[in-house]
Amino acid sequence: MSELRRLRYFLAVAEERNFTRAAERLHIAQPALSRQVRELERELGVELLSRTTHKVEPTEAGRMLLERGPALLDAADSLWRGVRAFADGRLGSISLGYGMSAGYETAPQLLLAMSEEAPGIEVLARVMSFADIVNGVAAGTLDVGLVRCAPPQQELVLTLLRLERQGVIVSRDHPLAQGADAVDPADLDGLKLLLHARDHNPGHYDQLMDICARAGAKPEVLVRGLDFDASYTPVASGAAITIVGETGRVGLPAGLVWLPLEPVSTVEIHLITRGQNRSPAIERLLRVAVETSRQQGWLQPTP
């Protein structure tokens, strides 16, 4: 750094051909400027300036440094700016895992906001199972997770991003869909309810079952496979219904409808991160996520 500063001082003198004007331009005292230039000459072992009583001229070595020095300073400035950009969260890379359900709206909105607010941060996002997301963040192999009903763990920090209203997906021919704008959870009593197995996401499974239990309903659980089934085959056939968040309405096949639960029931969606050693890029993502949540009204679900 000292050599770069001395190079900058030399260039000012060589360009001005005058120590006084160069000192004024650099806002330093002239004796200090003279000492720095002489120190640069001493380190390089060559005279860079020919000094007389009336003028200062670059020597042959000085002319070479005057020609090539500005490019070196520009490159150094660019490098320092790049390094500082990592420090303040303008540059970086983040690995993010999210569940299939978050892929309808929540994850795309967050990724769009990051591309607009922090284009220098590369977010490597991929769909993962709930267990792989939680374990990956805890182990440090994944930076950020986006999950429903995140489990409290000592080493994880939960950032509430969304309260997603829940509803049922049913066939248009199903009795629940006849003339109804909403569904009372009590009406799910005795019906076949298509859900992922509890070990897929225990918190989410328990919350959906609790919504039914508080309404006095005891549906019969039909376990849903982990394979992606955008057609909701058992629901489309009328053999079952399922409970999903409101974003699950996106791209529903013809013949299926989403009806909100009434009274309103919500599921928490969190960002999960480690509590320590978070990079500035991760901190930036968290700030963007909180602001996106506020702008989208994700924490204020309305009927």
PDB file of C-alpha atoms in Angstrom:
ATOM      1  CA  MET A   1       0.000   0.000   0.000  1.00  0.00           C
ATOM      2  CA  SER A   2       2.850   2.408   0.796  1.00  0.00           C
ATOM      3  CA  GLU A   3       4.389   1.741  -2.614  1.00  0.00           C
ATOM      4  CA  LEU A   4       1.082   2.516  -4.331  1.00  0.00           C
ATOM      5  CA  ARG A   5       0.764   5.741  -2.376  1.00  0.00           C
ATOM      6  CA  ARG A   6       4.275   6.773  -3.363  1.00  0.00           C
ATOM      7  CA  LEU A   7       3.510   5.891  -6.976  1.00  0.00           C
ATOM      8  CA  ARG A   8       0.464   8.139  -6.824  1.00  0.00           C
ATOM      9  CA  TYR A   9       2.622  10.956  -5.429  1.00  0.00           C
ATOM     10  CA  PHE A  10       5.250  10.500  -8.148  1.00  0.00           C
ATOM     11  CA  LEU A  11       2.632  10.579 -10.901  1.00  0.00           C
ATOM     12  CA  ALA A  12       1.234  13.844  -9.574  1.00  0.00           C
ATOM     13  CA  VAL A  13       4.684  15.451  -9.629  1.00  0.00           C
ATOM     14  CA  ALA A  14       5.536  14.023 -13.052  1.00  0.00           C
ATOM     15  CA  GLU A  15       2.251  15.253 -14.510  1.00  0.00           C
ATOM     16  CA  GLU A  16       2.458  18.718 -12.928  1.00  0.00           C
ATOM     17  CA  ARG A  17       6.217  19.059 -13.501  1.00  0.00           C
ATOM     18  CA  ASN A  18       6.199  20.927 -10.215  1.00  0.00           C
ATOM     19  CA  PHE A  19       6.344  19.814  -6.543  1.00  0.00           C
ATOM     20  CA  THR A  20       4.353  22.776  -5.264  1.00  0.00           C
ATOM     21  CA  ARG A  21       1.424  22.267  -7.617  1.00  0.00           C
ATOM     22  CA  ALA A  22       1.504  18.506  -7.024  1.00  0.00           C
ATOM     23  CA  ALA A  23       1.445  19.034  -3.237  1.00  0.00           C
ATOM     24  CA  GLU A  24      -1.567  21.339  -3.574  1.00  0.00           C
ATOM     25  CA  ARG A  25      -3.307  18.778  -5.793  1.00  0.00           C
ATOM     26  CA  LEU A  26      -2.656  15.980  -3.279  1.00  0.00           C
ATOM     27  CA  HIS A  27      -3.427  18.174  -0.246  1.00  0.00           C
ATOM     28  CA  ILE A  28      -0.154  17.325   1.507  1.00  0.00           C
ATOM     29  CA  ALA A  29       2.877  19.384   2.542  1.00  0.00           C
ATOM     30  CA  GLN A  30       5.569  19.815  -0.092  1.00  0.00           C
ATOM     31  CA  PRO A  31       8.459  18.521   2.121  1.00  0.00           C
ATOM     32  CA  ALA A  32       6.472  15.350   2.838  1.00  0.00           C
ATOM     33  CA  LEU A  33       5.817  14.887  -0.881  1.00  0.00           C
ATOM     34  CA  SER A  34       9.520  15.287  -1.682  1.00  0.00           C
ATOM     35  CA  ARG A  35      10.458  12.709   0.969  1.00  0.00           C
ATOM     36  CA  GLN A  36       7.954  10.166  -0.394  1.00  0.00           C
ATOM     37  CA  VAL A  37       9.187  10.513  -3.972  1.00  0.00           C
ATOM     38  CA  ARG A  38      12.824  10.158  -2.858  1.00  0.00           C
ATOM     39  CA  GLU A  39      11.846   7.051  -0.847  1.00  0.00           C
ATOM     40  CA  LEU A  40      10.275   5.563  -3.978  1.00  0.00           C
ATOM     41  CA  GLU A  41      13.479   6.259  -5.932  1.00  0.00           C
ATOM     42  CA  ARG A  42      15.517   4.653  -3.148  1.00  0.00           C
ATOM     43  CA  GLU A  43      13.361   1.510  -3.150  1.00  0.00           C
ATOM     44  CA  LEU A  44      13.521   1.185  -6.941  1.00  0.00           C
ATOM     45  CA  GLY A  45      17.204   2.045  -7.061  1.00  0.00           C
ATOM     46  CA  VAL A  46      16.780   4.542  -9.910  1.00  0.00           C
ATOM     47  CA  GLU A  47      16.327   8.269 -10.320  1.00  0.00           C
ATOM     48  CA  LEU A  48      12.798   9.022 -11.551  1.00  0.00           C
ATOM     49  CA  LEU A  49      12.915  12.819 -11.673  1.00  0.00           C
ATOM     50  CA  SER A  50      15.523  15.239 -12.911  1.00  0.00           C
ATOM     51  CA  ARG A  51      15.365  18.204 -10.559  1.00  0.00           C
ATOM     52  CA  THR A  52      16.723  21.658 -11.258  1.00  0.00           C
ATOM     53  CA  THR A  53      16.084  25.010  -9.638  1.00  0.00           C
ATOM     54  CA  HIS A  54      13.473  25.890 -12.233  1.00  0.00           C
ATOM     55  CA  LYS A  55      11.852  22.655 -13.325  1.00  0.00           C
ATOM     56  CA  VAL A  56      11.213  18.964 -12.696  1.00  0.00           C
ATOM     57  CA  GLU A  57      11.334  16.464 -15.563  1.00  0.00           C
ATOM     58  CA  PRO A  58      10.868  12.673 -15.576  1.00  0.00           C
ATOM     59  CA  THR A  59      13.977  10.683 -16.401  1.00  0.00           C
ATOM     60  CA  GLU A  60      13.808   7.827 -18.904  1.00  0.00           C
ATOM     61  CA  ALA A  61      12.804   5.454 -16.081  1.00  0.00           C
ATOM     62  CA  GLY A  62      10.368   8.074 -14.821  1.00  0.00           C
ATOM     63  CA  ARG A  63       8.743   8.397 -18.233  1.00  0.00           C
ATOM     64  CA  MET A  64       8.186   4.622 -18.299  1.00  0.00           C
ATOM     65  CA  LEU A  65       6.582   4.776 -14.848  1.00  0.00           C
ATOM     66  CA  LEU A  66       4.518   7.793 -15.888  1.00  0.00           C
ATOM     67  CA  GLU A  67       3.256   5.870 -18.921  1.00  0.00           C
ATOM     68  CA  ARG A  68       2.364   2.623 -17.147  1.00  0.00           C
ATOM     69  CA  GLY A  69       1.729   3.757 -13.585  1.00  0.00           C
ATOM     70  CA  PRO A  70      -1.869   5.032 -14.035  1.00  0.00           C
ATOM     71  CA  ALA A  71      -3.018   1.623 -15.320  1.00  0.00           C
ATOM     72  CA  LEU A  72      -1.481  -0.027 -12.256  1.00  0.00           C
ATOM     73  CA  LEU A  73      -3.278   2.373  -9.923  1.00  0.00           C
ATOM     74  CA  ASP A  74      -6.571   1.833 -11.745  1.00  0.00           C
ATOM     75  CA  ALA A  75      -6.173  -1.932 -11.425  1.00  0.00           C
ATOM     76  CA  ALA A  76      -5.361  -1.636  -7.726  1.00  0.00           C
ATOM     77  CA  ASP A  77      -8.337   0.656  -7.128  1.00  0.00           C
ATOM     78  CA  SER A  78     -10.591  -1.828  -8.908  1.00  0.00           C
ATOM     79  CA  LEU A  79      -9.216  -4.671  -6.810  1.00  0.00           C
ATOM     80  CA  TRP A  80      -9.696  -2.785  -3.523  1.00  0.00           C
ATOM     81  CA  ARG A  81     -13.271  -1.861  -4.503  1.00  0.00           C
ATOM     82  CA  GLY A  82     -13.988  -5.501  -5.284  1.00  0.00           C
ATOM     83  CA  VAL A  83     -12.624  -6.682  -1.959  1.00  0.00           C
ATOM     84  CA  ARG A  84     -14.589  -4.022  -0.089  1.00  0.00           C
ATOM     85  CA  ALA A  85     -17.719  -5.083  -1.982  1.00  0.00           C
ATOM     86  CA  PHE A  86     -17.436  -8.505  -0.354  1.00  0.00           C
ATOM     87  CA  ALA A  87     -17.106  -6.833   3.029  1.00  0.00           C
ATOM     88  CA  ASP A  88     -20.280  -4.759   2.705  1.00  0.00           C
ATOM     89  CA  GLY A  89     -22.423  -7.425   1.043  1.00  0.00           C
ATOM     90  CA  ARG A  90     -22.392  -6.136  -2.523  1.00  0.00           C
ATOM     91  CA  LEU A  91     -20.504  -9.168  -3.849  1.00  0.00           C
ATOM     92  CA  GLY A  92     -20.547 -12.788  -2.801  1.00  0.00           C
ATOM     93  CA  SER A  93     -22.094 -16.190  -3.302  1.00  0.00           C
ATOM     94  CA  ILE A  94     -24.891 -17.880  -1.333  1.00  0.00           C
ATOM     95  CA  SER A  95     -26.254 -21.420  -1.490  1.00  0.00           C
ATOM     96  CA  LEU A  96     -29.992 -21.559  -0.783  1.00  0.00           C
ATOM     97  CA  GLY A  97     -32.227 -24.597  -0.470  1.00  0.00           C
ATOM     98  CA  TYR A  98     -35.997 -24.421  -0.565  1.00  0.00           C
ATOM     99  CA  GLY A  99     -38.888 -26.855  -0.512  1.00  0.00           C
ATOM    100  CA  MET A 100     -41.103 -27.590  -3.490  1.00  0.00           C
ATOM    101  CA  SER A 101     -43.995 -25.586  -2.059  1.00  0.00           C
ATOM    102  CA  ALA A 102     -41.847 -22.443  -1.773  1.00  0.00           C
ATOM    103  CA  GLY A 103     -41.145 -22.669  -5.487  1.00  0.00           C
ATOM    104  CA  TYR A 104     -44.600 -21.410  -6.454  1.00  0.00           C
ATOM    105  CA  GLU A 105     -44.119 -17.820  -5.298  1.00  0.00           C
ATOM    106  CA  THR A 106     -42.035 -17.241  -2.163  1.00  0.00           C
ATOM    107  CA  ALA A 107     -38.639 -18.358  -3.496  1.00  0.00           C
ATOM    108  CA  PRO A 108     -39.068 -16.748  -6.967  1.00  0.00           C
ATOM    109  CA  GLN A 109     -40.070 -13.419  -5.385  1.00  0.00           C
ATOM    110  CA  LEU A 110     -37.070 -13.516  -3.063  1.00  0.00           C
ATOM    111  CA  LEU A 111     -34.666 -14.416  -5.867  1.00  0.00           C
ATOM    112  CA  LEU A 112     -36.086 -11.639  -8.049  1.00  0.00           C
ATOM    113  CA  ALA A 113     -35.640  -9.101  -5.242  1.00  0.00           C
ATOM    114  CA  MET A 114     -32.030 -10.237  -4.744  1.00  0.00           C
ATOM    115  CA  SER A 115     -31.274  -9.902  -8.456  1.00  0.00           C
ATOM    116  CA  GLU A 116     -32.597  -6.345  -8.367  1.00  0.00           C
ATOM    117  CA  GLU A 117     -31.230  -5.179  -5.005  1.00  0.00           C
ATOM    118  CA  ALA A 118     -27.936  -7.099  -4.909  1.00  0.00           C
ATOM    119  CA  PRO A 119     -26.973  -8.099  -8.476  1.00  0.00           C
ATOM    120  CA  GLY A 120     -23.388  -8.745  -7.421  1.00  0.00           C
ATOM    121  CA  ILE A 121     -24.427 -11.629  -5.154  1.00  0.00           C
ATOM    122  CA  GLU A 122     -24.808 -15.000  -6.844  1.00  0.00           C
ATOM    123  CA  VAL A 123     -27.575 -17.065  -5.229  1.00  0.00           C
ATOM    124  CA  LEU A 124     -27.236 -20.755  -6.037  1.00  0.00           C
ATOM    125  CA  ALA A 125     -30.766 -21.992  -5.334  1.00  0.00           C
ATOM    126  CA  ARG A 126     -32.121 -25.509  -5.629  1.00  0.00           C
ATOM    127  CA  VAL A 127     -35.114 -27.537  -4.498  1.00  0.00           C
ATOM    128  CA  MET A 128     -34.298 -29.865  -1.616  1.00  0.00           C
ATOM    129  CA  SER A 129     -36.089 -32.006   0.923  1.00  0.00           C
ATOM    130  CA  PHE A 130     -36.946 -30.463   4.277  1.00  0.00           C
ATOM    131  CA  ALA A 131     -34.496 -32.686   6.169  1.00  0.00           C
ATOM    132  CA  ASP A 132     -31.645 -31.977   3.743  1.00  0.00           C
ATOM    133  CA  ILE A 133     -32.223 -28.225   4.062  1.00  0.00           C
ATOM    134  CA  VAL A 134     -32.233 -28.186   7.863  1.00  0.00           C
ATOM    135  CA  ASN A 135     -29.296 -30.579   8.167  1.00  0.00           C
ATOM    136  CA  GLY A 136     -27.349 -28.742   5.469  1.00  0.00           C
ATOM    137  CA  VAL A 137     -27.685 -25.357   7.152  1.00  0.00           C
ATOM    138  CA  ALA A 138     -26.826 -26.829  10.561  1.00  0.00           C
ATOM    139  CA  ALA A 139     -23.751 -28.577   9.138  1.00  0.00           C
ATOM    140  CA  GLY A 140     -22.585 -25.535   7.176  1.00  0.00           C
ATOM    141  CA  THR A 141     -22.870 -27.178   3.743  1.00  0.00           C
ATOM    142  CA  LEU A 142     -25.808 -24.881   2.917  1.00  0.00           C
ATOM    143  CA  ASP A 143     -25.942 -21.160   3.697  1.00  0.00           C
ATOM    144  CA  VAL A 144     -29.681 -20.478   3.837  1.00  0.00           C
ATOM    145  CA  GLY A 145     -32.847 -22.551   3.911  1.00  0.00           C
ATOM    146  CA  LEU A 146     -36.433 -21.570   3.095  1.00  0.00           C
ATOM    147  CA  VAL A 147     -38.834 -23.939   4.840  1.00  0.00           C
ATOM    148  CA  ARG A 148     -42.270 -24.309   6.380  1.00  0.00           C
ATOM    149  CA  CYS A 149     -42.593 -24.847  10.133  1.00  0.00           C
ATOM    150  CA  ALA A 150     -38.871 -24.665  10.854  1.00  0.00           C
ATOM    151  CA  PRO A 151     -37.826 -26.620  13.955  1.00  0.00           C
ATOM    152  CA  PRO A 152     -36.180 -24.663  16.779  1.00  0.00           C
ATOM    153  CA  GLN A 153     -32.519 -25.629  17.016  1.00  0.00           C
ATOM    154  CA  GLN A 154     -29.867 -23.972  19.114  1.00  0.00           C
ATOM    155  CA  GLU A 155     -27.440 -23.485  16.238  1.00  0.00           C
ATOM    156  CA  LEU A 156     -30.060 -22.088  13.816  1.00  0.00           C
ATOM    157  CA  VAL A 157     -31.562 -18.614  13.538  1.00  0.00           C
ATOM    158  CA  LEU A 158     -35.125 -18.394  12.233  1.00  0.00           C
ATOM    159  CA  THR A 159     -36.301 -15.323  10.316  1.00  0.00           C
ATOM    160  CA  LEU A 160     -40.076 -15.302   9.880  1.00  0.00           C
ATOM    161  CA  LEU A 161     -40.745 -14.449   6.261  1.00  0.00           C
ATOM    162  CA  ARG A 162     -44.353 -15.338   5.638  1.00  0.00           C
ATOM    163  CA  LEU A 163     -47.616 -16.393   7.241  1.00  0.00           C
ATOM    164  CA  GLU A 164     -49.168 -18.316   4.389  1.00  0.00           C
ATOM    165  CA  ARG A 165     -52.904 -18.789   4.471  1.00  0.00           C
ATOM    166  CA  GLN A 166     -53.991 -22.397   4.128  1.00  0.00           C
ATOM    167  CA  GLY A 167     -56.795 -23.839   2.051  1.00  0.00           C
ATOM    168  CA  VAL A 168     -57.959 -27.080   0.525  1.00  0.00           C
ATOM    169  CA  ILE A 169     -57.535 -28.274  -3.026  1.00  0.00           C
ATOM    170  CA  VAL A 170     -60.543 -30.300  -4.153  1.00  0.00           C
ATOM    171  CA  SER A 171     -62.118 -31.480  -7.355  1.00  0.00           C
ATOM    172  CA  ARG A 172     -64.690 -29.054  -8.766  1.00  0.00           C
ATOM    173  CA  ASP A 173     -67.197 -31.887  -8.465  1.00  0.00           C
ATOM    174  CA  HIS A 174     -66.454 -32.499  -4.796  1.00  0.00           C
ATOM    175  CA  PRO A 175     -69.297 -31.633  -2.349  1.00  0.00           C
ATOM    176  CA  LEU A 176     -66.986 -29.149  -0.555  1.00  0.00           C
ATOM    177  CA  ALA A 177     -66.724 -27.102  -3.764  1.00  0.00           C
ATOM    178  CA  GLN A 178     -70.424 -26.783  -4.413  1.00  0.00           C
ATOM    179  CA  GLY A 179     -71.333 -23.115  -4.005  1.00  0.00           C
ATOM    180  CA  ALA A 180     -68.627 -22.556  -1.402  1.00  0.00           C
ATOM    181  CA  ASP A 181     -66.108 -19.707  -1.200  1.00  0.00           C
ATOM    182  CA  ALA A 182     -64.347 -21.207   1.827  1.00  0.00           C
ATOM    183  CA  VAL A 183     -64.171 -24.441   3.797  1.00  0.00           C
ATOM    184  CA  ASP A 184     -64.672 -24.961   7.527  1.00  0.00           C
ATOM    185  CA  PRO A 185     -62.028 -27.409   8.836  1.00  0.00           C
ATOM    186  CA  ALA A 186     -64.845 -29.179  10.678  1.00  0.00           C
ATOM    187  CA  ASP A 187     -66.142 -30.309   7.278  1.00  0.00           C
ATOM    188  CA  LEU A 188     -62.983 -32.361   6.757  1.00  0.00           C
ATOM    189  CA  ASP A 189     -64.102 -34.909   9.347  1.00  0.00           C
ATOM    190  CA  GLY A 190     -63.991 -38.409   7.918  1.00  0.00           C
ATOM    191  CA  LEU A 191     -62.541 -37.327   4.552  1.00  0.00           C
ATOM    192  CA  LYS A 192     -59.328 -38.696   3.091  1.00  0.00           C
ATOM    193  CA  LEU A 193     -56.644 -36.040   3.515  1.00  0.00           C
ATOM    194  CA  LEU A 194     -53.625 -36.309   1.201  1.00  0.00           C
ATOM    195  CA  LEU A 195     -50.465 -35.364   3.119  1.00  0.00           C
ATOM    196  CA  HIS A 196     -46.780 -36.131   2.999  1.00  0.00           C
ATOM    197  CA  ALA A 197     -45.659 -38.591   5.660  1.00  0.00           C
ATOM    198  CA  ARG A 198     -44.998 -36.992   9.031  1.00  0.00           C
ATOM    199  CA  ASP A 199     -41.250 -37.683   8.943  1.00  0.00           C
ATOM    200  CA  HIS A 200     -41.004 -35.531   5.790  1.00  0.00           C
ATOM    201  CA  ASN A 201     -41.686 -32.408   7.897  1.00  0.00           C
ATOM    202  CA  PRO A 202     -43.030 -33.204  11.384  1.00  0.00           C
ATOM    203  CA  GLY A 203     -43.855 -29.598  12.268  1.00  0.00           C
ATOM    204  CA  HIS A 204     -45.908 -29.026   9.133  1.00  0.00           C
ATOM    205  CA  TYR A 205     -47.751 -32.337   9.434  1.00  0.00           C
ATOM    206  CA  ASP A 206     -48.593 -31.671  13.082  1.00  0.00           C
ATOM    207  CA  GLN A 207     -49.816 -28.156  12.366  1.00  0.00           C
ATOM    208  CA  LEU A 208     -52.207 -29.284   9.632  1.00  0.00           C
ATOM    209  CA  MET A 209     -53.545 -32.058  11.833  1.00  0.00           C
ATOM    210  CA  ASP A 210     -53.955 -29.562  14.668  1.00  0.00           C
ATOM    211  CA  ILE A 211     -56.048 -27.294  12.408  1.00  0.00           C
ATOM    212  CA  CYS A 212     -58.414 -30.233  11.920  1.00  0.00           C
ATOM    213  CA  ALA A 213     -58.346 -31.314  15.571  1.00  0.00           C
ATOM    214  CA  ARG A 214     -59.212 -27.839  16.864  1.00  0.00           C
ATOM    215  CA  ALA A 215     -62.301 -27.935  14.636  1.00  0.00           C
ATOM    216  CA  GLY A 216     -63.226 -31.384  15.902  1.00  0.00           C
ATOM    217  CA  ALA A 217     -62.400 -33.075  12.581  1.00  0.00           C
ATOM    218  CA  LYS A 218     -60.654 -36.416  12.238  1.00  0.00           C
ATOM    219  CA  PRO A 219     -59.727 -36.922   8.576  1.00  0.00           C
ATOM    220  CA  GLU A 220     -58.194 -40.155   7.323  1.00  0.00           C
ATOM    221  CA  VAL A 221     -54.629 -39.465   6.230  1.00  0.00           C
ATOM    222  CA  LEU A 222     -53.636 -40.709   2.795  1.00  0.00           C
ATOM    223  CA  VAL A 223     -49.842 -40.575   2.567  1.00  0.00           C
ATOM    224  CA  ARG A 224     -48.524 -38.652  -0.393  1.00  0.00           C
ATOM    225  CA  GLY A 225     -45.347 -39.865  -2.068  1.00  0.00           C
ATOM    226  CA  LEU A 226     -42.294 -37.636  -2.338  1.00  0.00           C
ATOM    227  CA  ASP A 227     -42.429 -37.758  -6.141  1.00  0.00           C
ATOM    228  CA  PHE A 228     -43.669 -34.515  -7.642  1.00  0.00           C
ATOM    229  CA  ASP A 229     -47.313 -34.853  -8.655  1.00  0.00           C
ATOM    230  CA  ALA A 230     -48.537 -31.531 -10.049  1.00  0.00           C
ATOM    231  CA  SER A 231     -51.788 -33.187 -11.089  1.00  0.00           C
ATOM    232  CA  TYR A 232     -52.772 -34.146  -7.520  1.00  0.00           C
ATOM    233  CA  THR A 233     -54.016 -37.438  -8.965  1.00  0.00           C
ATOM    234  CA  PRO A 234     -55.948 -38.712  -5.891  1.00  0.00           C
ATOM    235  CA  VAL A 235     -57.583 -35.275  -5.490  1.00  0.00           C
ATOM    236  CA  ALA A 236     -58.496 -34.983  -9.169  1.00  0.00           C
ATOM    237  CA  SER A 237     -60.187 -38.371  -9.015  1.00  0.00           C
ATOM    238  CA  GLY A 238     -62.272 -37.247  -6.056  1.00  0.00           C
ATOM    239  CA  ALA A 239     -60.720 -39.833  -3.751  1.00  0.00           C
ATOM    240  CA  ALA A 240     -59.112 -37.256  -1.444  1.00  0.00           C
ATOM    241  CA  ILE A 241     -58.610 -33.608  -0.639  1.00  0.00           C
ATOM    242  CA  THR A 242     -55.403 -31.890   0.432  1.00  0.00           C
ATOM    243  CA  ILE A 243     -54.417 -28.798   2.438  1.00  0.00           C
ATOM    244  CA  VAL A 244     -51.878 -26.450   0.862  1.00  0.00           C
ATOM    245  CA  GLY A 245     -50.871 -22.805   1.133  1.00  0.00           C
ATOM    246  CA  GLU A 246     -52.455 -20.134  -1.029  1.00  0.00           C
ATOM    247  CA  THR A 247     -49.457 -20.096  -3.375  1.00  0.00           C
ATOM    248  CA  GLY A 248     -50.424 -23.630  -4.331  1.00  0.00           C
ATOM    249  CA  ARG A 249     -53.212 -22.145  -6.437  1.00  0.00           C
ATOM    250  CA  VAL A 250     -50.650 -21.299  -9.087  1.00  0.00           C
ATOM    251  CA  GLY A 251     -50.943 -23.564 -12.106  1.00  0.00           C
ATOM    252  CA  LEU A 252     -53.643 -25.853 -10.746  1.00  0.00           C
ATOM    253  CA  PRO A 253     -54.847 -28.358 -13.346  1.00  0.00           C
ATOM    254  CA  ALA A 254     -58.296 -27.828 -14.818  1.00  0.00           C
ATOM    255  CA  GLY A 255     -60.920 -29.451 -12.648  1.00  0.00           C
ATOM    256  CA  LEU A 256     -59.272 -28.528  -9.343  1.00  0.00           C
ATOM    257  CA  VAL A 257     -59.973 -25.511  -7.125  1.00  0.00           C
ATOM    258  CA  TRP A 258     -58.325 -24.029  -4.053  1.00  0.00           C
ATOM    259  CA  LEU A 259     -60.695 -22.900  -1.295  1.00  0.00           C
ATOM    260  CA  PRO A 260     -59.387 -21.046   1.770  1.00  0.00           C
ATOM    261  CA  LEU A 261     -59.978 -22.424   5.235  1.00  0.00           C
ATOM    262  CA  GLU A 262     -62.328 -20.332   7.323  1.00  0.00           C
ATOM    263  CA  PRO A 263     -61.580 -19.308  10.033  1.00  0.00           C
ATOM    264  CA  VAL A 264     -58.193 -18.248   8.693  1.00  0.00           C
ATOM    265  CA  SER A 265     -55.347 -20.696   9.322  1.00  0.00           C
ATOM    266  CA  THR A 266     -51.726 -19.918   8.465  1.00  0.00           C
ATOM    267  CA  VAL A 267     -48.413 -21.754   8.282  1.00  0.00           C
ATOM    268  CA  GLU A 268     -45.119 -20.056   9.102  1.00  0.00           C
ATOM    269  CA  ILE A 269     -42.411 -19.892   6.449  1.00  0.00           C
ATOM    270  CA  HIS A 270     -38.926 -19.114   7.722  1.00  0.00           C
ATOM    271  CA  LEU A 271     -35.478 -18.433   6.411  1.00  0.00           C
ATOM    272  CA  ILE A 272     -33.022 -20.470   8.454  1.00  0.00           C
ATOM    273  CA  THR A 273     -29.358 -19.562   8.827  1.00  0.00           C
ATOM    274  CA  ARG A 274     -26.543 -20.357  11.204  1.00  0.00           C
ATOM    275  CA  GLY A 275     -26.181 -18.072  14.169  1.00  0.00           C
ATOM    276  CA  GLN A 276     -22.452 -17.435  13.760  1.00  0.00           C
ATOM    277  CA  ASN A 277     -19.979 -16.701  10.985  1.00  0.00           C
ATOM    278  CA  ARG A 278     -22.600 -15.407   8.543  1.00  0.00           C
ATOM    279  CA  SER A 279     -21.058 -13.662   5.577  1.00  0.00           C
ATOM    280  CA  PRO A 280     -21.971 -10.073   4.634  1.00  0.00           C
ATOM    281  CA  ALA A 281     -23.737 -11.521   1.570  1.00  0.00           C
ATOM    282  CA  ILE A 282     -26.017 -13.619   3.791  1.00  0.00           C
ATOM    283  CA  GLU A 283     -26.760 -10.596   5.966  1.00  0.00           C
ATOM    284  CA  ARG A 284     -27.665  -8.695   2.794  1.00  0.00           C
ATOM    285  CA  LEU A 285     -30.027 -11.476   1.701  1.00  0.00           C
ATOM    286  CA  LEU A 286     -31.748 -11.399   5.090  1.00  0.00           C
ATOM    287  CA  ARG A 287     -32.289  -7.637   4.827  1.00  0.00           C
ATOM    288  CA  VAL A 288     -33.672  -7.986   1.292  1.00  0.00           C
ATOM    289  CA  ALA A 289     -35.923 -10.850   2.428  1.00  0.00           C
ATOM    290  CA  VAL A 290     -37.386  -8.861   5.322  1.00  0.00           C
ATOM    291  CA  GLU A 291     -38.041  -5.881   3.058  1.00  0.00           C
ATOM    292  CA  THR A 292     -39.608  -8.113   0.392  1.00  0.00           C
ATOM    293  CA  SER A 293     -41.872  -9.647   3.038  1.00  0.00           C
ATOM    294  CA  ARG A 294     -42.941  -6.177   4.145  1.00  0.00           C
ATOM    295  CA  GLN A 295     -43.643  -4.979   0.612  1.00  0.00           C
ATOM    296  CA  GLN A 296     -45.588  -8.116  -0.274  1.00  0.00           C
ATOM    297  CA  GLY A 297     -47.585  -8.082   2.966  1.00  0.00           C
ATOM    298  CA  TRP A 298     -46.573 -11.668   3.676  1.00  0.00           C
ATOM    299  CA  LEU A 299     -47.024 -11.283   7.425  1.00  0.00           C
ATOM    300  CA  GLN A 300     -50.549  -9.936   7.133  1.00  0.00           C
ATOM    301  CA  PRO A 301     -52.696 -12.700   5.621  1.00  0.00           C
ATOM    302  CA  THR A 302     -56.202 -11.470   4.891  1.00  0.00           C
ATOM    303  CA  PRO A 303     -59.431 -13.350   4.153  1.00  0.00           C
TER     304      PRO A 303
END
